[in-house]
CSV table of N, CA and C in Angstrom, one decimal:
chain,number,residue,atom,x,y,z
A,220,UNK,N,-33.3,81.8,-9.8
A,220,UNK,CA,-34.3,81.0,-9.0
A,220,UNK,C,-35.7,81.6,-9.1
A,221,UNK,N,-35.8,82.9,-9.1
A,221,UNK,CA,-37.1,83.5,-9.2
A,221,UNK,C,-37.8,83.2,-10.5
A,222,UNK,N,-37.0,83.3,-11.6
A,222,UNK,CA,-37.6,83.0,-12.9
A,222,UNK,C,-38.1,81.6,-13.0
A,223,UNK,N,-37.3,80.6,-12.5
A,223,UNK,CA,-37.6,79.2,-12.6
A,223,UNK,C,-38.9,79.0,-11.8
A,224,UNK,N,-38.9,79.5,-10.6
A,224,UNK,CA,-40.1,79.3,-9.7
A,224,UNK,C,-41.3,79.9,-10.3
A,225,UNK,N,-41.2,81.1,-10.9
A,225,UNK,CA,-42.4,81.7,-11.6
A,225,UNK,C,-42.8,80.8,-12.8
A,226,UNK,N,-41.9,80.3,-13.5
A,226,UNK,CA,-42.3,79.4,-14.7
A,226,UNK,C,-43.0,78.2,-14.2
A,227,UNK,N,-42.5,77.5,-13.1
A,227,UNK,CA,-43.2,76.4,-12.6
A,227,UNK,C,-44.6,76.7,-12.1
A,228,UNK,N,-44.7,77.8,-11.4
A,228,UNK,CA,-46.0,78.3,-10.9
A,228,UNK,C,-47.0,78.6,-12.1
A,229,UNK,N,-46.5,79.1,-13.1
A,229,UNK,CA,-47.3,79.4,-14.3
A,229,UNK,C,-47.8,78.1,-14.9
A,230,UNK,N,-47.0,77.1,-15.0
A,230,UNK,CA,-47.4,75.8,-15.5
A,230,UNK,C,-48.5,75.2,-14.7
A,231,UNK,N,-48.3,75.2,-13.4
A,231,UNK,CA,-49.3,74.6,-12.5
A,231,UNK,C,-50.6,75.4,-12.6
A,232,UNK,N,-50.5,76.7,-12.6
A,232,UNK,CA,-51.7,77.5,-12.7
A,232,UNK,C,-52.5,77.2,-14.0
A,233,UNK,N,-51.8,77.0,-15.1
A,233,UNK,CA,-52.4,76.6,-16.4
A,233,UNK,C,-53.1,75.3,-16.2
A,234,UNK,N,-52.5,74.3,-15.6
A,234,UNK,CA,-53.1,73.0,-15.4
A,234,UNK,C,-54.4,73.1,-14.6
A,235,UNK,N,-54.3,73.9,-13.5
A,235,UNK,CA,-55.5,74.1,-12.6
A,235,UNK,C,-56.6,74.7,-13.4
A,236,UNK,N,-56.3,75.7,-14.2
A,236,UNK,CA,-57.3,76.4,-14.9
A,236,UNK,C,-58.0,75.5,-16.0
A,237,UNK,N,-57.1,74.6,-16.6
A,237,UNK,CA,-57.7,73.7,-17.6
A,237,UNK,C,-58.6,72.7,-17.0
A,238,UNK,N,-58.4,72.3,-15.8
A,238,UNK,CA,-59.3,71.3,-15.2
A,238,UNK,C,-59.3,71.4,-13.7
A,239,UNK,N,-60.0,72.4,-13.1
A,239,UNK,CA,-60.0,72.6,-11.7
A,239,UNK,C,-60.4,71.4,-10.8
A,240,UNK,N,-61.3,70.6,-11.4
A,240,UNK,CA,-61.8,69.4,-10.6
A,240,UNK,C,-60.6,68.4,-10.3
A,241,UNK,N,-59.7,68.3,-11.2
A,241,UNK,CA,-58.6,67.4,-11.0
A,241,UNK,C,-57.7,68.0,-9.9
A,242,UNK,N,-57.5,69.3,-9.9
A,242,UNK,CA,-56.6,69.9,-8.9
A,242,UNK,C,-57.2,69.7,-7.5
A,243,UNK,N,-58.5,69.9,-7.4
A,243,UNK,CA,-59.2,69.8,-6.0
A,243,UNK,C,-59.0,68.4,-5.5
A,244,UNK,N,-59.2,67.4,-6.4
A,244,UNK,CA,-59.0,66.0,-6.0
A,244,UNK,C,-57.6,65.8,-5.5
A,245,UNK,N,-56.6,66.2,-6.3
A,245,UNK,CA,-55.2,66.0,-5.9
A,245,UNK,C,-54.9,66.8,-4.6
A,246,UNK,N,-55.4,68.0,-4.5
A,246,UNK,CA,-55.1,68.8,-3.3
A,246,UNK,C,-55.6,68.2,-2.1
A,247,UNK,N,-56.9,67.7,-2.1
A,247,UNK,CA,-57.5,67.0,-0.9
A,247,UNK,C,-56.8,65.7,-0.6
A,248,UNK,N,-56.2,65.1,-1.6
A,248,UNK,CA,-55.5,63.8,-1.3
A,248,UNK,C,-54.3,64.0,-0.3
A,249,UNK,N,-53.7,65.2,-0.4
A,249,UNK,CA,-52.5,65.4,0.4
A,249,UNK,C,-52.8,66.2,1.7
A,250,UNK,N,-54.1,66.4,2.0
A,250,UNK,CA,-54.4,67.1,3.3
A,250,UNK,C,-53.9,66.3,4.5
A,251,UNK,N,-53.5,66.9,5.5
A,251,UNK,CA,-53.1,66.2,6.7
A,251,UNK,C,-54.4,65.9,7.5
A,252,UNK,N,-54.6,64.6,7.9
A,252,UNK,CA,-55.8,64.2,8.6
A,252,UNK,C,-55.7,64.8,10.0
A,253,UNK,N,-56.9,64.9,10.7
A,253,UNK,CA,-57.0,65.5,12.0
A,253,UNK,C,-56.2,64.9,13.0
A,254,UNK,N,-56.0,63.6,13.0
A,254,UNK,CA,-55.1,62.9,14.0
A,254,UNK,C,-53.7,63.4,14.0
A,255,UNK,N,-53.2,63.8,12.8
A,255,UNK,CA,-51.9,64.4,12.7
A,255,UNK,C,-51.8,65.8,13.2
A,256,UNK,N,-52.9,66.5,13.2
A,256,UNK,CA,-52.9,67.9,13.6
A,256,UNK,C,-52.8,68.1,15.1
A,257,UNK,N,-53.3,67.1,15.9
A,257,UNK,CA,-53.3,67.2,17.3
A,257,UNK,C,-51.9,67.2,17.9
A,258,UNK,N,-51.6,68.1,18.8
A,258,UNK,CA,-50.3,68.1,19.4
A,258,UNK,C,-49.9,66.8,20.1
A,259,UNK,N,-48.7,66.4,19.9
A,259,UNK,CA,-48.3,65.1,20.5
A,259,UNK,C,-47.5,65.5,21.8
A,260,UNK,N,-47.7,64.6,22.8
A,260,UNK,CA,-46.9,64.9,24.0
A,260,UNK,C,-45.4,64.7,23.8
A,261,UNK,N,-44.7,65.6,24.5
A,261,UNK,CA,-43.2,65.5,24.4
A,261,UNK,C,-42.7,64.3,25.1
A,262,UNK,N,-41.6,63.7,24.7
A,262,UNK,CA,-41.0,62.6,25.4
A,262,UNK,C,-40.6,63.0,26.8
A,263,UNK,N,-40.6,62.1,27.7
A,263,UNK,CA,-40.3,62.4,29.1
A,263,UNK,C,-39.0,63.1,29.3
A,264,UNK,N,-38.0,62.7,28.5
A,264,UNK,CA,-36.7,63.4,28.6
A,264,UNK,C,-36.7,64.9,28.2
A,265,UNK,N,-37.6,65.2,27.3
A,265,UNK,CA,-37.7,66.6,26.9
A,265,UNK,C,-38.5,67.4,27.9
A,266,UNK,N,-39.5,66.8,28.5
A,266,UNK,CA,-40.3,67.5,29.5
A,266,UNK,C,-39.6,67.8,30.8
A,267,UNK,N,-38.6,67.1,31.1
A,267,UNK,CA,-37.9,67.3,32.4
A,267,UNK,C,-36.8,68.3,32.3
A,268,UNK,N,-36.5,68.9,31.1
A,268,UNK,CA,-35.5,69.9,31.0
A,268,UNK,C,-36.0,71.3,31.2
């Protein structure tokens, strides 16, 4: 598992180094927007326990 994970990380690192601008675009695309980061109220059934 370790060797496979390292190999995949090496491949992604090579891609990022080849074209960092593409990585930043892709990375920002998957950021969680602020509305998702706000804590959501617990359902009434969970709050009463």
